[in-house]
mmCIF file of C-alpha atoms in Angstrom:
data_model
loop_
_atom_site.group_PDB
_atom_site.id
_atom_site.type_symbol
_atom_site.label_atom_id
_atom_site.label_comp_id
_atom_site.label_asym_id
_atom_site.label_seq_id
_atom_site.Cartn_x
_atom_site.Cartn_y
_atom_site.Cartn_z
ATOM 1 C CA GLU Z 1 30.307 62.604 -23.953
ATOM 2 C CA ALA Z 2 31.544 59.967 -23.235
ATOM 3 C CA GLN Z 3 30.282 56.460 -22.419
ATOM 4 C CA LEU Z 4 30.576 53.099 -21.158
ATOM 5 C CA VAL Z 5 27.721 50.759 -21.028
ATOM 6 C CA GLU Z 6 28.270 47.542 -19.191
ATOM 7 C CA SER Z 7 26.587 44.514 -19.757
ATOM 8 C CA GLY Z 8 26.828 40.541 -18.998
ATOM 9 C CA GLY Z 9 26.463 40.009 -14.922
ATOM 10 C CA GLY Z 10 24.455 37.816 -13.564
ATOM 11 C CA LEU Z 11 24.022 35.330 -10.917
ATOM 12 C CA VAL Z 12 26.109 32.024 -10.808
ATOM 13 C CA GLN Z 13 27.101 29.714 -8.714
ATOM 14 C CA ALA Z 14 30.738 28.941 -7.476
ATOM 15 C CA GLY Z 15 33.396 27.783 -9.763
ATOM 16 C CA GLU Z 16 31.089 29.346 -12.741
ATOM 17 C CA SER Z 17 32.035 31.375 -15.377
ATOM 18 C CA LEU Z 18 30.489 34.829 -16.697
ATOM 19 C CA LYS Z 19 31.988 37.624 -19.188
ATOM 20 C CA LEU Z 20 31.405 41.058 -18.862
ATOM 21 C CA SER Z 21 30.981 43.641 -21.537
ATOM 22 C CA CYS Z 22 31.840 47.085 -21.649
ATOM 23 C CA ALA Z 23 30.732 48.864 -25.066
ATOM 24 C CA THR Z 24 32.181 52.632 -25.355
ATOM 25 C CA SER Z 25 31.762 55.919 -27.550
ATOM 26 C CA GLY Z 26 32.606 59.798 -26.900
ATOM 27 C CA PHE Z 27 36.176 59.299 -26.253
ATOM 28 C CA SER Z 28 39.345 58.057 -27.927
ATOM 29 C CA PHE Z 29 39.470 54.485 -27.019
ATOM 30 C CA ASP Z 30 43.309 53.723 -27.838
ATOM 31 C CA GLU Z 31 44.906 56.835 -26.287
ATOM 32 C CA TYR Z 32 43.330 55.523 -22.306
ATOM 33 C CA SER Z 33 43.872 52.751 -19.698
ATOM 34 C CA ILE Z 34 40.699 51.144 -19.659
ATOM 35 C CA GLY Z 35 39.901 48.476 -17.020
ATOM 36 C CA TRP Z 36 37.347 46.800 -14.561
ATOM 37 C CA PHE Z 37 36.839 47.792 -11.248
ATOM 38 C CA ARG Z 38 34.133 46.264 -8.448
ATOM 39 C CA GLN Z 39 32.538 47.475 -4.975
ATOM 40 C CA ALA Z 40 30.982 45.165 -2.415
ATOM 41 C CA PRO Z 41 28.142 45.952 -0.448
ATOM 42 C CA GLY Z 42 29.875 47.704 2.229
ATOM 43 C CA LYS Z 43 33.567 48.210 1.128
ATOM 44 C CA GLU Z 44 35.329 50.390 -0.863
ATOM 45 C CA ARG Z 45 35.335 50.532 -4.650
ATOM 46 C CA GLU Z 46 38.980 48.606 -5.966
ATOM 47 C CA ARG Z 47 40.942 47.680 -8.927
ATOM 48 C CA VAL Z 48 40.046 44.333 -10.673
ATOM 49 C CA SER Z 49 42.225 44.491 -13.921
ATOM 50 C CA TYR Z 50 43.500 47.173 -16.445
ATOM 51 C CA VAL Z 51 44.787 47.575 -19.821
ATOM 52 C CA ARG Z 52 47.429 49.977 -20.000
ATOM 53 C CA ALA Z 53 47.063 52.500 -22.991
ATOM 54 C CA SER Z 54 50.952 52.942 -23.945
ATOM 55 C CA ASP Z 55 51.672 49.256 -24.867
ATOM 56 C CA ARG Z 56 47.998 47.538 -23.647
ATOM 57 C CA ALA Z 57 50.030 45.540 -21.256
ATOM 58 C CA GLN Z 58 47.269 43.531 -18.535
ATOM 59 C CA PHE Z 59 47.201 44.207 -15.035
ATOM 60 C CA TYR Z 60 45.117 42.231 -12.845
ATOM 61 C CA GLU Z 61 44.959 41.847 -8.494
ATOM 62 C CA ASP Z 62 46.240 39.472 -6.621
ATOM 63 C CA ALA Z 63 42.851 38.229 -5.807
ATOM 64 C CA VAL Z 64 41.842 37.383 -9.477
ATOM 65 C CA LYS Z 65 45.146 36.929 -10.783
ATOM 66 C CA GLY Z 66 44.553 33.473 -13.089
ATOM 67 C CA ARG Z 67 40.859 33.280 -12.699
ATOM 68 C CA PHE Z 68 40.124 36.688 -14.426
ATOM 69 C CA THR Z 69 41.039 37.186 -18.119
ATOM 70 C CA ILE Z 70 40.835 40.793 -19.769
ATOM 71 C CA SER Z 71 40.642 41.958 -23.268
ATOM 72 C CA SER Z 72 40.101 44.595 -25.661
ATOM 73 C CA ASP Z 73 39.788 45.400 -29.281
ATOM 74 C CA ASP Z 74 40.437 49.258 -30.397
ATOM 75 C CA ALA Z 75 38.837 49.097 -33.276
ATOM 76 C CA LYS Z 76 35.504 47.908 -31.576
ATOM 77 C CA LYS Z 77 36.020 50.528 -28.664
ATOM 78 C CA MET Z 78 35.381 47.657 -26.353
ATOM 79 C CA VAL Z 79 36.779 45.478 -23.014
ATOM 80 C CA TRP Z 80 35.737 42.234 -21.761
ATOM 81 C CA LEU Z 81 36.318 40.563 -18.379
ATOM 82 C CA GLN Z 82 35.886 36.966 -18.584
ATOM 83 C CA MET Z 83 35.781 35.430 -14.875
ATOM 84 C CA ASP Z 84 36.417 32.206 -14.624
ATOM 85 C CA SER Z 85 36.271 29.951 -11.271
ATOM 86 C CA LEU Z 86 33.843 32.468 -9.950
ATOM 87 C CA LYS Z 87 33.776 32.553 -5.745
ATOM 88 C CA PRO Z 88 31.557 33.933 -3.662
ATOM 89 C CA GLU Z 89 33.725 36.834 -2.813
ATOM 90 C CA ASP Z 90 33.874 37.822 -6.233
ATOM 91 C CA THR Z 91 30.234 39.287 -5.555
ATOM 92 C CA ALA Z 92 30.298 43.129 -6.395
ATOM 93 C CA VAL Z 93 28.947 45.887 -9.234
ATOM 94 C CA TYR Z 94 31.832 45.447 -11.410
ATOM 95 C CA TYR Z 95 32.548 48.798 -13.249
ATOM 96 C CA CYS Z 96 33.926 49.429 -16.831
ATOM 97 C CA ALA Z 97 36.337 52.397 -16.612
ATOM 98 C CA ALA Z 98 38.680 54.698 -18.537
ATOM 99 C CA GLY Z 99 41.415 56.832 -17.685
ATOM 100 C CA ASP Z 100 45.407 57.556 -17.200
ATOM 101 C CA TYR Z 101 47.813 54.945 -16.096
ATOM 102 C CA MET Z 102 50.078 56.748 -13.623
ATOM 103 C CA ALA Z 103 53.838 55.039 -13.641
ATOM 104 C CA PRO Z 104 54.482 56.760 -9.960
ATOM 105 C CA MET Z 105 51.439 54.953 -8.581
ATOM 106 C CA ALA Z 106 51.340 52.171 -11.099
ATOM 107 C CA THR Z 107 47.639 52.311 -11.227
ATOM 108 C CA ILE Z 108 44.513 53.695 -13.538
ATOM 109 C CA ILE Z 109 43.257 56.736 -12.553
ATOM 110 C CA PRO Z 110 39.595 56.647 -14.258
ATOM 111 C CA TYR Z 111 38.006 59.576 -15.667
ATOM 112 C CA PHE Z 112 34.934 58.036 -17.306
ATOM 113 C CA TRP Z 113 32.836 55.580 -15.510
ATOM 114 C CA GLY Z 114 30.081 53.347 -16.623
ATOM 115 C CA GLN Z 115 27.047 52.229 -15.101
ATOM 116 C CA GLY Z 116 27.977 48.972 -13.281
ATOM 117 C CA THR Z 117 26.201 45.489 -13.520
ATOM 118 C CA GLN Z 118 25.788 43.493 -10.801
ATOM 119 C CA VAL Z 119 27.910 39.692 -10.165
ATOM 120 C CA THR Z 120 26.369 37.401 -7.509
ATOM 121 C CA VAL Z 121 28.420 34.097 -6.903
ATOM 122 C CA SER Z 122 26.139 32.182 -5.059
ATOM 123 C CA SER Z 123 28.169 28.946 -2.293
#
């Protein structure tokens, strides 16, 4: 059974940093694209960043590009999200997810999800 467990969320002030961690088990980590999604109150879940399985290329949504950095370790079966220069609009529940990269759609389709970790950025 696939398991993804996030940690590292919390309450910070605008401009500060947080690093999220996701520990995984129960699936072949290096065969899946893996990344982070988030869902703010009253909004739909959105993609934040992911690592493509085939070449470990990294992708970022425009809203976080230049501020967030994704990293992963196949041996440890973990993925991290370093979040710098946080803004109040980054406030959301952040989810770790693993799935397949769909080239025609240029996106990751998650199959496995973590339970989420809350990130709150105060102004």
